Short mmCIF file of C-alpha atoms in Angstrom, two decimals:
data_model
loop_
_atom_site.label_atom_id
_atom_site.label_comp_id
_atom_site.label_asym_id
_atom_site.label_seq_id
_atom_site.Cartn_x
_atom_site.Cartn_y
_atom_site.Cartn_z
CA MET A 17 -35.61 -2.61 2.40
CA THR A 18 -39.32 -2.69 4.20
CA PHE A 19 -42.05 -5.02 4.70
CA ASP A 20 -44.61 -3.89 1.87
CA GLU A 21 -41.49 -4.74 -0.89
CA VAL A 22 -40.63 -8.30 0.44
CA ALA A 23 -44.66 -9.22 0.93
CA ALA A 24 -45.35 -8.18 -2.45
CA ALA A 25 -42.79 -10.49 -4.02
CA ALA A 26 -43.77 -13.35 -1.42
CA ASP A 27 -46.87 -12.88 -2.53
CA SER A 28 -46.15 -12.97 -6.17
CA LEU A 29 -44.04 -15.95 -5.84
CA ALA A 30 -46.49 -17.87 -4.03
CA ASN A 31 -49.58 -16.99 -6.55
CA ASP A 32 -47.44 -18.22 -9.07
CA GLY A 33 -46.73 -21.45 -7.49
CA LYS A 34 -43.34 -20.69 -6.66
CA PRO A 35 -41.57 -21.61 -3.40
CA VAL A 36 -41.56 -18.60 -0.76
CA THR A 37 -37.55 -18.85 0.29
CA LEU A 38 -35.51 -16.28 1.28
CA ASP A 39 -33.10 -16.67 -2.63
CA ALA A 40 -36.03 -16.76 -4.19
CA VAL A 41 -37.45 -13.16 -2.63
CA ARG A 42 -34.03 -11.81 -2.50
CA GLU A 43 -33.47 -12.50 -5.90
CA ALA A 44 -36.83 -11.31 -7.08
CA LEU A 45 -35.85 -7.58 -5.10
CA GLY A 46 -32.08 -7.44 -6.64
CA ASP A 47 -30.16 -9.23 -4.17
CA ALA A 48 -31.21 -7.05 -1.10
CA SER A 49 -30.09 -7.37 2.24
CA PRO A 50 -30.37 -10.95 3.74
CA ASN A 51 -31.44 -9.81 6.74
CA SER A 52 -33.71 -7.08 6.02
CA ILE A 53 -35.25 -9.66 3.91
CA GLY A 54 -35.36 -12.39 6.22
CA ARG A 55 -37.28 -10.61 9.41
CA HIS A 56 -39.74 -9.52 6.99
CA LEU A 57 -40.23 -13.05 5.06
CA GLY A 58 -41.26 -13.96 8.85
CA ALA A 59 -43.61 -11.18 9.56
CA TRP A 60 -45.40 -11.91 6.59
CA ARG A 61 -45.95 -15.69 7.18
CA ALA A 62 -47.11 -15.21 10.64
CA ALA A 63 -49.41 -13.16 9.33
CA ARG A 64 -50.86 -15.45 6.49
CA ALA A 65 -50.90 -18.13 8.78
CA ASP A 66 -53.21 -15.92 10.98
CA ALA A 67 -55.51 -15.44 8.50
CA ALA A 68 -55.58 -18.95 7.05
CA GLN A 69 -59.23 -20.28 7.38
CA PRO A 70 -59.17 -23.57 9.25
CA PRO A 71 -61.52 -26.16 7.54
CA LYS A 72 -64.69 -26.59 8.52
CA ALA A 73 -65.96 -29.10 11.03
CA ALA A 74 -68.93 -30.30 9.00
CA MET A 75 -69.86 -33.85 10.16
CA PRO A 76 -71.60 -35.82 7.39
CA GLU A 77 -74.65 -37.87 8.83
CA SER A 78 -73.41 -40.71 6.85
CA LEU A 79 -69.84 -41.11 9.74
CA VAL A 80 -71.30 -40.29 13.09
CA ALA A 81 -69.56 -43.64 13.80
CA GLU A 82 -66.17 -42.27 12.82
CA LEU A 83 -66.14 -38.91 15.29
CA ALA A 84 -62.58 -40.14 16.66
CA ARG A 85 -61.19 -40.28 13.76
CA TRP A 86 -62.44 -37.54 11.44
CA ALA A 87 -61.66 -35.46 14.68
CA GLN A 88 -58.12 -36.46 14.52
CA GLN A 89 -57.57 -35.75 10.92
CA PHE A 90 -59.16 -32.47 11.12
CA ALA A 91 -56.34 -31.31 14.07
CA GLU A 92 -53.55 -32.49 11.90
CA GLU A 93 -54.45 -30.77 8.86
CA ALA A 94 -55.23 -27.60 10.83
CA GLY A 95 -52.15 -27.40 12.27
CA ALA A 96 -50.05 -28.61 8.50
CA GLY A 97 -50.01 -25.21 7.43
CA THR A 98 -48.17 -24.05 11.14
CA ARG A 99 -46.24 -26.29 10.88
CA ASP A 100 -45.09 -25.84 6.81
CA ALA A 101 -44.48 -22.22 7.67
CA LEU A 102 -42.38 -23.15 11.41
CA ALA A 103 -39.93 -25.24 8.90
CA GLN A 104 -40.18 -22.93 6.72
CA ALA A 105 -38.75 -19.99 9.14
CA ARG A 106 -36.29 -22.19 10.14
CA ARG A 107 -34.68 -22.47 6.68
CA ASP A 108 -35.25 -18.77 5.95
CA MET A 109 -33.15 -18.67 9.39
CA ASP A 110 -30.69 -20.60 8.12
CA ASP A 111 -30.13 -18.98 5.04
CA VAL A 112 -29.35 -16.03 6.81
CA LEU A 113 -27.04 -17.21 8.92
CA ALA A 114 -25.22 -18.87 6.21
CA ALA A 115 -24.87 -15.21 4.24
CA GLY A 116 -23.39 -13.59 7.24
CA GLU A 117 -20.87 -16.27 7.58
CA GLN A 118 -20.39 -15.53 4.49
CA LEU A 119 -20.24 -11.50 4.72
CA GLU A 120 -17.92 -12.15 8.21
CA ALA A 121 -15.25 -14.64 5.94
CA GLU A 122 -15.05 -11.46 2.97
CA ARG A 123 -14.75 -9.01 5.51
CA ASP A 124 -11.68 -10.96 7.45
CA THR A 125 -10.52 -11.78 4.32
CA LEU A 126 -10.08 -7.37 3.54
CA VAL A 127 -8.51 -6.78 6.80
CA ASP A 128 -5.51 -9.43 5.61
CA GLU A 129 -5.69 -7.39 2.86
CA VAL A 130 -5.32 -3.99 4.54
CA ALA A 131 -2.93 -5.54 6.84
CA SER A 132 -0.46 -6.73 4.35
CA ALA A 133 -0.71 -3.83 2.12
CA THR A 134 0.06 -1.40 5.48
CA ALA A 135 2.81 -3.36 5.90
CA ALA A 136 4.27 -3.52 2.45
CA ARG A 137 3.87 0.44 2.12
CA GLU A 138 6.12 0.57 6.12
CA GLN A 139 8.78 -1.82 4.41
CA ALA A 140 8.86 0.70 1.35
CA ALA A 141 9.04 3.42 3.55
CA ALA A 142 11.99 1.97 6.14
CA ALA A 143 13.87 1.24 2.46
CA ALA A 144 13.97 4.98 1.13
CA ALA A 145 14.90 6.43 3.62
CA GLU A 146 17.96 4.30 4.27
CA ARG A 147 18.80 4.83 0.52
CA SER A 148 18.35 8.74 1.17
CA GLU A 149 20.41 8.45 4.60
CA GLU A 150 23.09 6.77 2.29
CA ILE A 151 23.48 9.41 -0.66
CA GLU A 152 23.80 12.09 2.28
CA ARG A 153 26.75 10.58 3.04
CA LEU A 154 28.23 9.66 -0.05
CA ASN A 155 27.34 13.88 -0.91
CA ALA A 156 29.05 14.46 1.92
CA GLU A 157 32.46 12.33 1.11
CA LEU A 158 32.24 13.78 -2.07
CA ARG A 159 32.09 17.34 -0.90
CA ASN A 160 35.33 16.43 1.40
CA ALA A 161 37.36 15.38 -1.07
CA ARG A 162 36.63 18.05 -3.08
CA GLN A 163 37.94 20.57 -0.52
CA VAL A 164 40.65 18.95 -0.43
CA ALA A 165 41.52 18.47 -3.80
CA MET A 166 41.05 22.75 -4.43
CA ASP A 167 43.03 23.18 -0.69
CA ALA A 168 46.19 21.31 -2.37
CA LEU A 169 45.62 22.73 -5.96
CA VAL A 170 45.55 26.47 -4.73
CA GLY A 171 48.12 25.72 -2.29
CA LYS A 172 50.79 24.44 -5.52
CA ALA A 173 49.40 27.76 -7.17
CA LYS A 174 51.00 29.72 -4.47
CA ASP A 175 53.88 27.97 -4.36
CA GLN A 176 54.26 28.26 -8.32
CA LEU A 177 53.62 32.28 -8.13
CA ALA A 178 55.26 32.68 -4.97
CA ILE A 179 58.56 32.00 -6.84
CA GLU A 180 58.24 34.03 -9.39
CA GLY A 181 57.16 36.58 -7.03
CA LYS A 182 53.70 37.49 -9.19
CA ASP A 183 50.72 38.16 -6.79
CA ALA A 184 48.50 38.96 -9.65
CA GLN A 185 49.14 36.19 -11.75
CA LEU A 186 48.21 34.08 -8.67
CA ALA A 187 44.65 35.69 -7.86
CA ASP A 188 44.07 35.33 -11.46
CA LEU A 189 45.21 30.98 -11.34
CA ARG A 190 43.66 30.95 -7.92
CA ALA A 191 39.77 32.30 -9.54
CA GLN A 192 40.85 30.19 -12.57
CA ILE A 193 41.00 26.75 -10.07
CA GLU A 194 37.99 27.97 -7.92
CA ARG A 195 36.22 28.36 -11.25
CA ASN A 196 36.93 24.87 -12.96
CA VAL A 197 36.67 23.13 -9.22
CA ALA A 198 32.58 24.31 -9.84
CA ALA A 199 32.30 23.65 -13.32
CA SER A 200 34.01 19.76 -12.08
CA ALA A 201 31.78 20.01 -9.18
CA ALA A 202 28.21 20.65 -11.43
CA GLU A 203 29.24 17.87 -14.33
CA SER A 204 30.12 15.48 -11.11
CA ASP A 205 26.62 16.46 -9.23
CA ALA A 206 24.64 16.42 -12.68
CA ARG A 207 26.51 13.02 -13.06
CA LEU A 208 25.82 11.58 -9.69
CA ARG A 209 22.32 12.32 -10.08
CA ALA A 210 21.64 10.88 -13.24
CA GLU A 211 24.03 7.66 -11.91
CA MET A 212 21.72 7.37 -9.09
CA GLU A 213 18.73 7.17 -10.93
CA LEU A 214 19.76 4.77 -13.39
CA VAL A 215 22.12 1.90 -10.96
CA GLY A 216 21.28 2.99 -7.52
CA ALA A 217 22.63 4.29 -4.67
CA THR A 218 25.49 0.93 -4.44
CA THR A 219 26.19 1.71 -7.80
CA VAL A 220 27.06 5.92 -7.60
CA ARG A 221 28.64 4.60 -3.50
CA ASP A 222 31.15 2.66 -5.78
CA SER A 223 31.78 5.43 -8.45
CA LEU A 224 32.51 7.95 -5.65
CA ALA A 225 34.87 5.16 -3.91
CA ALA A 226 36.81 5.34 -7.00
CA GLU A 227 36.15 8.98 -7.83
CA VAL A 228 37.57 9.37 -4.16
CA LYS A 229 40.55 7.20 -4.86
CA ASP A 230 41.39 9.39 -7.84
CA LEU A 231 41.53 12.83 -5.52
CA GLN A 232 43.30 10.86 -3.28
CA ALA A 233 46.18 10.24 -5.52
CA GLN A 234 45.86 13.87 -7.40
CA LEU A 235 46.30 15.74 -3.93
CA ALA A 236 49.21 13.61 -2.98
CA ALA A 237 50.95 13.98 -7.05
CA VAL A 238 50.05 18.17 -5.81
CA GLN A 239 51.71 17.68 -2.45
CA ALA A 240 54.61 15.59 -4.38
CA GLU A 241 55.16 18.32 -7.26
CA ARG A 242 54.82 20.86 -4.34
CA SER A 243 57.46 19.29 -2.21
CA ALA A 244 59.68 19.46 -5.45
CA LEU A 245 58.78 23.08 -6.13
CA ARG A 246 59.99 23.91 -2.46
CA ALA A 247 63.24 21.78 -2.91
CA GLU A 248 63.92 23.70 -6.32
CA VAL A 249 63.02 27.00 -4.58
CA GLU A 250 65.34 26.20 -1.82
CA THR A 251 68.13 25.43 -4.37
CA LEU A 252 67.62 28.66 -5.99
CA ARG A 253 68.15 30.42 -3.00
CA ALA A 254 71.31 29.06 -2.16
CA ARG A 255 72.64 29.84 -5.43
CA ALA A 256 71.25 33.72 -4.77
CA LYS A 257 73.81 33.96 -2.06
#
């Protein structure tokens, strides 16, 4: 904002007989910066005060006796413009200060909002990290349980094939078991991802816990069957002797 723009707006208001205030000039200039307008408006008032012509001190011939009273009145009239300009400048300064305080309050509000948003983002990041760790732990537990179940099934197949003496069937059965376990793992992984997306990590954890218990039960059953098979093998061997 330049001095000429502020001076033109102030002259226009003065010529229209309107009060030349900071708010009026700011409105005429399109809500510009109050600090810049206030500085140029003070210079404009000072220039007008310097350019003002004092009243002519023409002494009336018929009022020589009242010279003292007339001189005092003249002095008061000559200083009225300066006093008014000073008062207006003070009012302009008050307006500038008030506008500055309002801007500072808005700035403080924005700073608080940014701080709140930053804290919320950090909390969300921490919650996401905790959830990721929980999912990784559950995946590790599920892989361990699958490995135990696969080992148990392979051991059972070995015992059965050893009784019958069919090594080729053992290889085929093991390959079939591995394919079944791999297919089950892929299906379980897909179900795990779907459950995590739909119901969250807590529900998935409960589901995984149930699946682990089921696998443990299957393992116990396999071990029991394996023991029974071994007992049967021992019986058969005893009879063969």
